[in-house]
Short mmCIF file of C-alpha atoms and ligand atoms in Angstrom, two decimals:
data_model
loop_
_atom_site.label_atom_id
_atom_site.label_comp_id
_atom_site.label_asym_id
_atom_site.label_seq_id
_atom_site.Cartn_x
_atom_site.Cartn_y
_atom_site.Cartn_z
CA UNK A 807 -8.31 2.20 3.51
CA UNK A 808 -6.63 -1.14 3.25
CA UNK A 809 -4.63 -2.80 0.52
CA UNK A 810 -5.31 -6.49 0.12
CA UNK A 811 -2.95 -8.52 -2.05
CA UNK A 812 -3.60 -11.97 -3.45
CA UNK A 813 -0.67 -14.34 -3.83
CA UNK A 814 -0.23 -17.31 -6.15
CA UNK A 815 -3.01 -16.51 -8.59
CA UNK A 816 -1.26 -17.36 -11.87
CA UNK A 817 -0.05 -20.93 -12.38
CA UNK A 818 3.15 -20.04 -14.28
CA UNK A 819 4.22 -17.68 -11.47
CA UNK A 820 3.61 -20.39 -8.85
CA UNK A 821 5.93 -22.64 -10.87
CA UNK A 822 8.71 -20.06 -11.27
CA UNK A 823 8.97 -19.58 -7.50
CA UNK A 824 8.64 -23.30 -6.77
CA UNK A 825 5.52 -22.77 -4.68
CA UNK A 826 2.54 -25.09 -4.36
CA UNK A 827 -0.84 -24.21 -5.78
CA UNK A 828 -2.82 -23.15 -2.69
CA UNK A 829 -5.99 -24.96 -1.62
CA UNK A 830 -7.70 -21.65 -0.96
CA UNK A 831 -6.97 -18.05 -1.89
CA UNK A 832 -3.80 -16.69 -0.23
CA UNK A 833 -3.97 -13.03 0.73
CA UNK A 834 -2.07 -10.53 2.83
CA UNK A 835 -2.16 -6.80 3.57
CA UNK A 836 -0.02 -3.79 2.89
CA UNK A 837 -0.50 -0.53 4.83
CA UNK A 838 -1.55 2.64 3.00
CA UNK A 839 2.00 3.96 3.53
CA UNK A 840 3.07 1.42 0.87
CA UNK A 841 1.50 3.45 -1.93
CA UNK A 842 3.61 5.40 -4.41
CA UNK A 843 1.55 7.55 -6.78
CA UNK A 844 2.17 9.87 -9.75
CA UNK A 845 5.08 7.85 -11.15
CA UNK A 846 7.31 8.87 -8.25
CA UNK A 847 10.68 7.13 -8.01
CA UNK A 848 11.16 3.95 -5.97
CA UNK A 849 14.12 3.93 -3.56
CA UNK A 850 15.68 0.54 -2.87
CA UNK A 851 15.50 -0.10 0.88
CA UNK A 852 18.84 -0.72 2.63
CA UNK A 853 17.49 -3.70 4.58
CA UNK A 854 17.19 -6.10 1.65
CA UNK A 855 19.55 -7.48 -1.01
CA UNK A 856 16.83 -8.97 -3.21
CA UNK A 857 14.04 -6.57 -4.09
CA UNK A 858 11.63 -8.06 -6.61
CA UNK A 859 8.93 -6.58 -8.85
CA UNK A 860 5.48 -8.13 -9.34
CA UNK A 861 3.13 -6.31 -11.74
CA UNK A 862 -0.54 -6.83 -10.93
CA UNK A 863 -4.02 -5.71 -11.89
CA UNK A 864 -5.49 -3.67 -9.02
CA UNK A 865 -9.22 -3.37 -8.37
CA UNK A 866 -10.73 -0.50 -6.38
CA UNK A 867 -13.71 -1.35 -4.16
CA UNK A 868 -16.55 1.16 -4.57
CA UNK A 869 -18.94 0.23 -1.74
CA UNK A 870 -19.00 -1.44 1.63
CA UNK A 871 -19.58 -5.18 1.52
CA UNK A 872 -19.46 -8.22 3.77
CA UNK A 873 -20.05 -11.85 2.72
CA UNK A 874 -20.53 -10.82 -0.90
CA UNK A 875 -21.84 -13.66 -3.07
CA UNK A 876 -19.70 -14.26 -6.15
CA UNK A 877 -22.60 -13.40 -8.45
CA UNK A 878 -22.92 -9.94 -6.87
CA UNK A 879 -19.20 -9.17 -6.62
CA UNK A 880 -19.14 -7.24 -9.91
CA UNK A 881 -21.33 -4.58 -8.25
CA UNK A 882 -18.49 -3.73 -5.87
CA UNK A 883 -15.94 -2.35 -8.37
CA UNK A 884 -15.85 -0.40 -11.60
CA UNK A 885 -12.22 0.77 -11.87
CA UNK A 886 -8.87 -0.91 -12.30
CA UNK A 887 -5.22 0.13 -12.19
CA UNK A 888 -1.82 -1.49 -12.49
CA UNK A 889 0.45 -1.72 -9.49
CA UNK A 890 3.75 -3.22 -8.43
CA UNK A 891 3.67 -5.54 -5.41
CA UNK A 892 7.32 -4.96 -4.52
CA UNK A 893 8.63 -7.84 -2.48
CA UNK A 894 11.79 -8.28 -0.42
CA UNK A 895 12.44 -11.81 -1.63
CA UNK A 896 15.28 -12.53 0.81
CA UNK A 897 13.23 -11.46 3.83
CA UNK A 898 10.15 -13.27 2.49
CA UNK A 899 12.16 -16.48 2.01
CA UNK A 900 13.36 -16.40 5.63
CA UNK A 901 9.78 -15.78 6.80
CA UNK A 902 8.50 -18.69 4.70
CA UNK A 903 11.14 -21.03 6.13
CA UNK A 904 10.23 -20.09 9.68
CA UNK A 905 6.47 -19.91 9.10
CA UNK A 906 6.49 -16.23 10.04
CA UNK A 907 4.33 -13.43 8.57
CA UNK A 908 5.31 -11.66 5.34
CA UNK A 909 4.53 -8.20 6.72
CA UNK A 910 8.02 -6.75 6.42
CA UNK A 911 8.74 -8.46 3.07
CA UNK A 912 5.56 -7.06 1.53
CA UNK A 913 4.40 -4.09 3.58
CA UNK A 914 7.39 -1.77 3.95
CA UNK A 915 7.00 1.88 2.96
CA UNK A 916 6.73 2.53 -0.80
CA UNK A 917 6.26 -1.17 -1.64
CA UNK A 918 3.26 -0.45 -3.87
CA UNK A 919 3.74 1.95 -6.78
CA UNK A 920 0.36 2.31 -8.47
CA UNK A 921 -1.05 3.91 -11.62
CA UNK A 922 -4.17 6.03 -11.93
CA UNK A 923 -7.45 4.11 -12.03
CA UNK A 924 -9.39 3.56 -15.24
CA UNK A 925 -13.07 2.75 -15.51
CA UNK A 926 -13.92 -0.65 -16.93
CA UNK A 927 -16.67 1.03 -18.91
CA UNK A 928 -14.15 3.28 -20.65
CA UNK A 929 -11.79 0.39 -21.21
CA UNK A 930 -14.81 -1.50 -22.57
CA UNK A 931 -13.32 -4.75 -21.28
CA UNK A 932 -14.50 -7.66 -19.19
CA UNK A 933 -12.35 -7.72 -16.06
CA UNK A 934 -11.33 -11.30 -16.88
CA UNK A 935 -10.12 -10.35 -20.34
CA UNK A 936 -7.64 -7.54 -19.72
CA UNK A 937 -4.14 -7.54 -21.17
CA UNK A 938 -1.35 -6.03 -19.13
CA UNK A 939 2.42 -6.10 -19.23
CA UNK A 940 5.55 -4.77 -17.58
CA UNK A 941 8.76 -3.66 -19.25
CA UNK A 942 12.14 -3.37 -17.58
CA UNK A 943 14.49 -0.94 -19.33
CA UNK A 944 12.39 -1.26 -22.49
CA UNK A 945 12.21 -5.06 -22.55
CA UNK A 946 8.96 -6.87 -21.74
CA UNK A 947 9.41 -9.03 -18.64
CA UNK A 948 5.81 -9.77 -17.65
CA UNK A 949 2.85 -10.10 -19.99
CA UNK A 950 -0.51 -11.72 -19.39
CA UNK A 951 -4.25 -11.66 -19.78
CA UNK A 952 -6.47 -11.71 -16.69
CA UNK A 953 -8.27 -14.76 -18.11
CA UNK A 954 -5.24 -16.70 -16.81
CA UNK A 955 -6.01 -15.95 -13.15
CA UNK A 956 -6.65 -19.08 -11.08
CA UNK A 957 -9.25 -17.24 -9.00
CA UNK A 958 -11.32 -14.57 -10.73
CA UNK A 959 -11.74 -11.09 -9.27
CA UNK A 960 -15.31 -11.99 -8.28
CA UNK A 961 -14.14 -15.16 -6.52
CA UNK A 962 -11.45 -13.15 -4.70
CA UNK A 963 -13.95 -10.51 -3.53
CA UNK A 964 -16.45 -13.13 -2.41
CA UNK A 965 -13.79 -15.08 -0.50
CA UNK A 966 -12.04 -12.17 1.21
CA UNK A 967 -15.32 -10.50 2.21
CA UNK A 968 -16.24 -13.55 4.28
CA UNK A 969 -13.45 -12.64 6.66
CA UNK A 970 -12.86 -8.90 6.20
CA UNK A 971 -15.44 -6.25 5.43
CA UNK A 972 -14.52 -4.51 2.21
CA UNK A 973 -14.83 -0.75 2.32
CA UNK A 974 -15.10 1.98 -0.28
CA UNK A 975 -11.62 2.87 -1.48
CA UNK A 976 -9.94 -0.42 -0.58
CA UNK A 977 -7.55 -1.80 -3.18
CA UNK A 978 -7.11 -5.43 -4.14
CA UNK A 979 -3.89 -6.49 -5.89
CA UNK A 980 -4.94 -9.60 -7.78
CA UNK A 981 -1.67 -11.51 -8.14
CA UNK A 982 1.26 -11.46 -10.52
CA UNK A 983 1.94 -13.46 -13.67
CA UNK A 984 5.30 -15.10 -14.40
CA UNK A 985 8.43 -13.10 -15.09
CA UNK A 986 9.12 -11.58 -11.69
CA UNK A 987 12.70 -10.56 -11.02
CA UNK A 988 15.11 -8.39 -9.14
CA UNK A 989 15.11 -4.59 -9.24
CA UNK A 990 18.46 -2.80 -9.54
CA UNK A 991 19.39 0.84 -9.10
CA UNK A 992 18.90 2.65 -12.42
CA UNK A 993 16.18 0.32 -13.72
CA UNK A 994 13.13 1.88 -15.31
CA UNK A 995 9.87 -0.05 -15.19
CA UNK A 996 6.87 0.79 -17.35
CA UNK A 997 3.51 -0.95 -17.07
CA UNK A 998 0.94 -1.15 -19.85
CA UNK A 999 -2.81 -1.63 -19.54
CA UNK A 1000 -4.32 -2.77 -22.84
CA UNK A 1001 -1.18 -1.51 -24.56
CA UNK A 1002 -1.28 1.96 -23.02
CA UNK A 1003 1.50 3.03 -20.66
CA UNK A 1004 -0.07 3.83 -17.30
CA UNK A 1005 2.81 3.53 -14.82
CA UNK A 1006 6.49 4.42 -14.81
CA UNK A 1007 8.77 3.63 -11.88
CA UNK A 1008 12.43 4.62 -11.80
CA UNK A 1009 14.55 2.70 -9.29
CA UNK A 1010 16.97 4.81 -7.26
MG1 MG B 889 2.10 -10.25 -5.57
#
């Protein structure tokens, strides 16, 4: 399986990092070795001094698709989760300056803690009207509704599938809202989907 992550998909997050709004959807990959499941602890890597959290809605692809028209994209998923797109901001900044890939900054081992998946039917929510938030040590740091995405999930699926075949079991991280920040040893992050805690990550 592959993990596709969309960058710069919430306007207020683009502003907080001083980035430009992209002309087309920005995406990158993480390997499957990035995943951290079952609320396991996250260990700060020793090769970065600025490890940042980004809480995101994650969509699981449920069938193979290539060149999926936007209007059909909703047939390719029925479950969502919350995940952290953990980013080595210092390494990413150097890569940006040199025009180099973000692979190390984004794809190192354990860079993607993820919750269980929940069916949209059970949530009884339109995918573009889901509330989610992230707390750091009990204080809300990120909070949004998926209606604020620049590119909808269906637009993302349609766009990415032009270039990469989507396969059953692939994950798509759909971008982070504003409020990203640094992770420190001892921090406890909890993520909430429609008000329900679904993910807990302790930083070691
Ligand atoms: Mg991200």
